Short mmCIF file of C-alpha atoms in Angstrom, two decimals:
data_model
loop_
_atom_site.label_atom_id
_atom_site.label_comp_id
_atom_site.label_asym_id
_atom_site.label_seq_id
_atom_site.Cartn_x
_atom_site.Cartn_y
_atom_site.Cartn_z
CA MET A 1 21.76 -42.05 -69.58
CA THR A 2 18.98 -40.27 -67.16
CA GLY A 3 18.58 -37.81 -65.27
CA ARG A 4 18.39 -40.13 -62.19
CA ARG A 5 21.98 -42.20 -63.57
CA VAL A 6 23.59 -38.53 -63.88
CA VAL A 7 23.15 -37.72 -59.77
CA THR A 8 24.13 -40.60 -59.35
CA VAL A 9 27.67 -40.09 -61.67
CA MET A 10 28.33 -37.18 -60.43
CA THR A 11 27.32 -37.49 -56.28
CA HIS A 12 29.48 -41.02 -56.18
CA VAL A 13 32.69 -38.78 -58.81
CA ALA A 14 31.95 -35.94 -55.63
CA LEU A 15 32.37 -38.51 -53.30
CA LEU A 16 35.29 -39.62 -54.70
CA VAL A 17 36.99 -37.20 -55.05
CA SER A 18 36.45 -35.27 -52.22
CA GLY A 19 37.68 -38.89 -49.99
CA LEU A 20 41.03 -38.78 -51.67
CA ALA A 21 40.81 -35.15 -50.46
CA TRP A 22 40.92 -36.41 -47.30
CA LEU A 23 43.61 -38.56 -47.51
CA TYR A 24 46.12 -36.73 -49.55
CA PRO A 25 47.74 -35.40 -46.34
CA LEU A 26 47.88 -38.85 -45.08
CA PHE A 27 49.90 -40.23 -48.25
CA TRP A 28 51.65 -36.77 -48.48
CA ALA A 29 53.31 -38.02 -45.41
CA LEU A 30 54.08 -41.52 -45.86
CA GLY A 31 55.84 -40.60 -49.08
CA SER A 32 57.43 -37.57 -46.87
CA SER A 33 58.02 -40.08 -44.62
CA LEU A 34 61.16 -42.19 -47.61
CA LYS A 35 62.81 -39.43 -48.91
CA SER A 36 66.01 -37.47 -48.13
CA ASP A 37 66.05 -34.39 -46.57
CA ASP A 38 66.82 -32.38 -50.09
CA ASP A 39 63.73 -34.04 -51.81
CA PHE A 40 61.62 -33.36 -48.79
CA PHE A 41 62.24 -29.81 -50.18
CA THR A 42 62.34 -30.23 -54.38
CA ASP A 43 59.53 -32.27 -54.52
CA GLY A 44 57.01 -29.47 -52.94
CA LEU A 45 53.77 -31.80 -52.82
CA ASN A 46 54.22 -34.52 -55.19
CA PRO A 47 53.96 -37.60 -52.33
CA MET A 48 55.95 -39.97 -54.21
CA PRO A 49 59.87 -40.13 -52.85
CA SER A 50 62.48 -40.75 -55.93
CA HIS A 51 64.27 -42.87 -53.58
CA PHE A 52 62.50 -45.34 -50.29
CA LEU A 53 64.97 -44.34 -47.13
CA TRP A 54 63.43 -46.54 -44.37
CA ALA A 55 66.46 -45.64 -42.61
CA ASN A 56 64.36 -42.65 -41.47
CA TYR A 57 61.75 -45.26 -39.46
CA LEU A 58 64.91 -46.06 -37.67
CA ASN A 59 66.56 -43.00 -36.96
CA ALA A 60 63.00 -41.42 -36.27
CA TRP A 61 62.16 -44.07 -33.71
CA GLN A 62 65.82 -43.87 -31.54
CA GLU A 63 66.37 -40.51 -31.63
CA ALA A 64 63.09 -39.72 -29.66
CA SER A 65 63.41 -42.68 -27.60
CA PHE A 66 59.68 -43.31 -29.41
CA GLY A 67 60.62 -47.30 -27.42
CA ARG A 68 59.67 -45.90 -24.54
CA TYR A 69 57.40 -43.21 -25.46
CA PHE A 70 54.85 -46.37 -27.27
CA MET A 71 55.00 -48.34 -23.80
CA ASN A 72 53.67 -45.45 -22.24
CA THR A 73 50.84 -45.03 -25.21
CA ILE A 74 50.03 -49.02 -25.41
CA LEU A 75 49.81 -48.21 -21.25
CA ILE A 76 47.18 -45.69 -21.14
CA THR A 77 45.21 -46.29 -24.31
CA VAL A 78 44.90 -50.48 -22.77
CA GLY A 79 43.47 -48.68 -18.79
CA THR A 80 42.00 -45.54 -20.91
CA VAL A 81 39.47 -47.87 -22.67
CA VAL A 82 39.68 -51.00 -19.51
CA ILE A 83 37.91 -48.14 -17.49
CA THR A 84 35.63 -46.22 -20.15
CA LEU A 85 34.17 -49.56 -21.14
CA VAL A 86 33.13 -51.05 -17.29
CA VAL A 87 31.75 -47.86 -16.14
CA THR A 88 29.99 -47.15 -19.24
CA SER A 89 28.55 -50.57 -19.65
CA CYS A 90 26.79 -50.51 -16.49
CA ALA A 91 26.30 -46.67 -16.62
CA GLY A 92 24.30 -46.78 -20.16
CA TYR A 93 22.42 -49.87 -18.68
CA VAL A 94 21.22 -49.16 -15.75
CA LEU A 95 19.93 -45.28 -16.89
CA ALA A 96 18.10 -47.80 -19.56
CA ARG A 97 16.22 -50.27 -17.83
CA THR A 98 15.32 -48.37 -14.32
CA ARG A 99 13.61 -45.23 -13.90
CA PHE A 100 13.81 -43.24 -10.54
CA PRO A 101 12.86 -39.55 -10.04
CA GLY A 102 14.50 -36.88 -11.80
CA ARG A 103 15.74 -39.60 -14.12
CA GLY A 104 15.05 -36.89 -17.07
CA PHE A 105 16.50 -33.95 -15.43
CA PHE A 106 19.80 -36.03 -14.60
CA LEU A 107 20.49 -36.83 -18.14
CA GLY A 108 19.73 -33.57 -19.46
CA LEU A 109 22.39 -31.90 -16.58
CA VAL A 110 25.30 -34.85 -17.47
CA SER A 111 24.30 -34.58 -20.93
CA ALA A 112 25.40 -30.28 -20.59
CA THR A 113 28.84 -31.53 -19.84
CA LEU A 114 29.53 -32.91 -23.47
CA PHE A 115 29.82 -29.60 -24.14
CA LEU A 116 32.13 -28.31 -21.38
CA PRO A 117 35.48 -27.43 -23.19
CA HIS A 118 38.09 -28.79 -21.41
CA GLY A 119 40.41 -25.63 -21.18
CA TYR A 120 37.86 -24.43 -18.11
CA THR A 121 38.04 -27.84 -16.46
CA ILE A 122 41.68 -28.43 -16.23
CA ILE A 123 42.66 -26.19 -13.08
CA PRO A 124 40.33 -28.14 -10.90
CA VAL A 125 40.99 -31.41 -11.89
CA PHE A 126 45.13 -30.93 -12.12
CA ASP A 127 44.73 -29.58 -8.66
CA LEU A 128 42.56 -33.00 -7.36
CA MET A 129 45.27 -34.81 -9.52
CA GLN A 130 48.28 -32.55 -6.88
CA ARG A 131 45.78 -34.02 -3.75
CA VAL A 132 45.99 -37.62 -4.20
CA HIS A 133 49.15 -37.86 -4.71
CA LEU A 134 49.08 -39.11 -9.19
CA LEU A 135 50.47 -36.50 -10.43
CA ASN A 136 53.44 -37.01 -13.63
CA SER A 137 52.25 -41.14 -13.09
CA LEU A 138 50.33 -42.82 -15.40
CA TRP A 139 47.58 -43.33 -13.83
CA SER A 140 46.55 -39.43 -13.51
CA VAL A 141 46.24 -39.69 -17.25
CA ILE A 142 44.43 -43.64 -17.46
CA ILE A 143 41.88 -41.31 -15.40
CA VAL A 144 41.21 -37.64 -16.18
CA GLN A 145 41.18 -39.20 -20.36
CA ALA A 146 38.54 -41.98 -19.02
CA SER A 147 36.76 -39.63 -17.40
CA GLY A 148 36.70 -37.47 -20.08
CA GLY A 149 34.99 -39.67 -21.67
CA VAL A 150 32.14 -41.24 -19.49
CA VAL A 151 29.10 -39.74 -20.73
CA PHE A 152 28.60 -39.86 -24.28
CA GLY A 153 29.77 -43.71 -23.40
CA THR A 154 26.90 -44.28 -21.74
CA PHE A 155 24.37 -42.16 -24.05
CA LEU A 156 26.23 -44.41 -26.24
CA PHE A 157 25.54 -48.15 -24.60
CA MET A 158 22.12 -47.32 -23.03
CA GLY A 159 21.48 -46.06 -25.82
CA TYR A 160 21.39 -49.99 -27.81
CA PHE A 161 20.52 -51.65 -24.69
CA MET A 162 16.96 -49.91 -25.40
CA ALA A 163 16.54 -51.52 -28.25
CA ILE A 164 17.30 -54.85 -27.35
CA ASP A 165 14.42 -56.56 -26.52
CA LYS A 166 12.89 -57.11 -23.31
CA GLU A 167 11.39 -60.00 -23.32
CA LEU A 168 15.40 -61.63 -22.88
CA GLU A 169 15.65 -59.89 -19.75
CA ASP A 170 11.79 -60.92 -18.52
CA ALA A 171 13.00 -64.63 -19.87
CA ALA A 172 16.38 -64.55 -17.54
CA GLN A 173 14.78 -63.38 -14.72
CA VAL A 174 11.74 -66.28 -14.68
CA ASP A 175 14.91 -68.77 -14.62
CA GLY A 176 16.59 -66.66 -11.50
CA ALA A 177 18.55 -64.48 -12.72
CA ASN A 178 18.83 -61.13 -10.73
CA PHE A 179 19.30 -57.70 -11.75
CA HIS A 180 23.30 -57.87 -11.50
CA GLN A 181 23.49 -61.08 -13.30
CA THR A 182 20.73 -60.48 -16.26
CA PHE A 183 23.74 -57.96 -16.77
CA ALA A 184 26.94 -59.97 -17.29
CA ARG A 185 25.09 -63.11 -18.34
CA ILE A 186 22.58 -61.74 -20.81
CA MET A 187 23.02 -58.17 -22.09
CA LEU A 188 26.51 -57.16 -21.34
CA PRO A 189 27.22 -61.23 -24.04
CA LEU A 190 25.23 -59.07 -26.49
CA SER A 191 26.76 -55.88 -26.57
CA GLY A 192 29.99 -56.40 -28.77
CA PRO A 193 29.33 -54.39 -31.26
CA MET A 194 28.94 -51.61 -28.58
CA LEU A 195 31.52 -52.59 -26.81
CA ALA A 196 34.02 -52.35 -30.12
CA THR A 197 32.54 -49.05 -31.31
CA VAL A 198 33.10 -46.67 -27.37
CA GLY A 199 36.54 -49.07 -27.15
CA LEU A 200 37.30 -47.37 -30.53
CA PHE A 201 36.34 -44.27 -30.24
CA THR A 202 37.98 -44.07 -26.01
CA ALA A 203 41.41 -45.90 -27.72
CA ILE A 204 41.93 -42.98 -31.19
CA THR A 205 40.85 -39.91 -27.97
CA ALA A 206 43.62 -41.04 -25.77
CA TRP A 207 46.54 -42.68 -28.75
CA ASN A 208 45.61 -39.24 -30.15
CA SER A 209 45.89 -37.29 -27.18
CA PHE A 210 47.69 -34.64 -26.99
CA PHE A 211 47.16 -31.92 -24.41
CA ILE A 212 46.21 -34.01 -21.18
CA PRO A 213 48.64 -36.31 -21.14
CA LEU A 214 51.56 -33.36 -21.73
CA VAL A 215 49.39 -31.03 -18.85
CA PHE A 216 49.60 -34.24 -16.13
CA THR A 217 53.72 -35.50 -17.10
CA LEU A 218 55.99 -32.04 -16.40
CA GLY A 219 57.49 -32.99 -13.81
CA ARG A 220 58.56 -36.60 -15.71
CA PRO A 221 58.95 -36.52 -19.01
CA GLU A 222 60.09 -40.08 -19.15
CA LEU A 223 55.97 -40.71 -18.91
CA ARG A 224 55.66 -38.70 -22.50
CA THR A 225 53.00 -40.44 -25.18
CA LEU A 226 53.77 -40.22 -29.05
CA ALA A 227 51.67 -37.25 -28.88
CA ILE A 228 54.48 -35.65 -27.60
CA GLY A 229 57.73 -37.70 -28.24
CA MET A 230 57.08 -35.56 -32.13
CA TYR A 231 58.17 -32.26 -30.50
CA ALA A 232 61.86 -34.15 -30.42
CA PHE A 233 61.93 -32.92 -34.22
CA ILE A 234 61.42 -29.85 -33.91
CA GLY A 235 64.29 -27.78 -32.04
CA GLU A 236 64.34 -24.29 -32.01
CA ASN A 237 66.11 -23.44 -35.58
CA SER A 238 65.00 -26.37 -37.37
CA THR A 239 62.67 -29.16 -37.48
CA GLU A 240 64.04 -32.56 -39.12
CA TRP A 241 60.63 -33.12 -41.62
CA THR A 242 60.89 -36.41 -42.70
CA LEU A 243 61.66 -38.06 -39.10
CA LEU A 244 58.69 -35.82 -38.17
CA CYS A 245 56.81 -37.78 -40.91
CA ALA A 246 57.84 -40.96 -40.43
CA GLY A 247 57.18 -40.14 -36.52
CA THR A 248 53.62 -39.37 -37.55
CA VAL A 249 53.30 -42.41 -39.61
CA ILE A 250 54.69 -44.55 -37.21
CA THR A 251 51.72 -43.03 -34.65
CA LEU A 252 49.33 -43.82 -36.90
CA ALA A 253 49.94 -46.81 -37.62
CA PRO A 254 48.11 -49.03 -34.79
CA ILE A 255 45.26 -46.78 -34.14
CA ILE A 256 44.92 -47.28 -38.17
CA LEU A 257 44.48 -51.32 -38.01
CA LEU A 258 42.83 -51.51 -34.87
CA PHE A 259 40.25 -49.09 -36.71
CA VAL A 260 39.68 -51.25 -39.90
CA LEU A 261 39.84 -54.56 -37.35
CA LEU A 262 37.11 -53.68 -35.58
CA GLN A 263 35.25 -51.45 -38.49
CA ARG A 264 33.07 -54.26 -38.67
CA PHE A 265 31.73 -53.72 -35.46
CA PHE A 266 31.99 -50.12 -35.24
CA VAL A 267 29.21 -49.57 -37.57
CA ASN A 268 26.69 -52.31 -36.57
CA GLY A 269 27.27 -50.54 -33.03
CA LEU A 270 26.27 -47.02 -34.26
CA ALA A 271 23.17 -48.29 -35.79
CA GLY A 272 22.07 -50.27 -32.67
CA ALA A 273 22.70 -46.67 -30.95
CA VAL A 274 20.84 -44.30 -33.04
CA LYS A 275 18.08 -47.55 -33.75
CA GLN A 276 16.65 -45.71 -30.47
#
């Protein structure tokens, strides 16, 4: 075996081991969600249950009011994705195809906001939501979640539109299309992979978010999401670990399924965005 072949095999082995180590916590949670309380403590790090207790999922769904939290999470995720895609696709196209004085400074200033931690901005945002009477509502969570992903999504769309041949727009303008018609009828349909990429990024963030839904629904616990509902299994003196694992699997399953369905568009969208 040549030296190059050895390096290739070693690289694949290292990547395989790293992948399994990365996935082990998920396998452990999946196996533990099907164990009894006694087996959970006696099996230790062994993810395989000796007996499969599917009733843990039913108990987790009923004890933590997961039905209501599940619907809240879906509404927040769908609303956040729709608002983010509309705003970022329009902003990304304008920034990719127009030139105006101070454009470079504006882009630098906007990109700097990516590095601001949420903890520093949560108080003024909370005060703003209170003044517009949206606090303790799903709209407050949706608006705040969507605003947090606008800059990142806009830059992804800008890079993607810049990679598309401008002759397509010139041909559309020759046929009589104006700026807005060119975007709606030509450029937006071509940005399917980027729509899937930004939509998936936004959906994952909104689905798993804990801090923002907690803060903006403090006065109405019935509006909380799945991530916050997991705390129902953690008591003052004890924790229902098997139900907590079952709740974790219920929470993660939809977003993993979404990624599996959209992964082809996700990879194509990222490739188009970084081409520039």
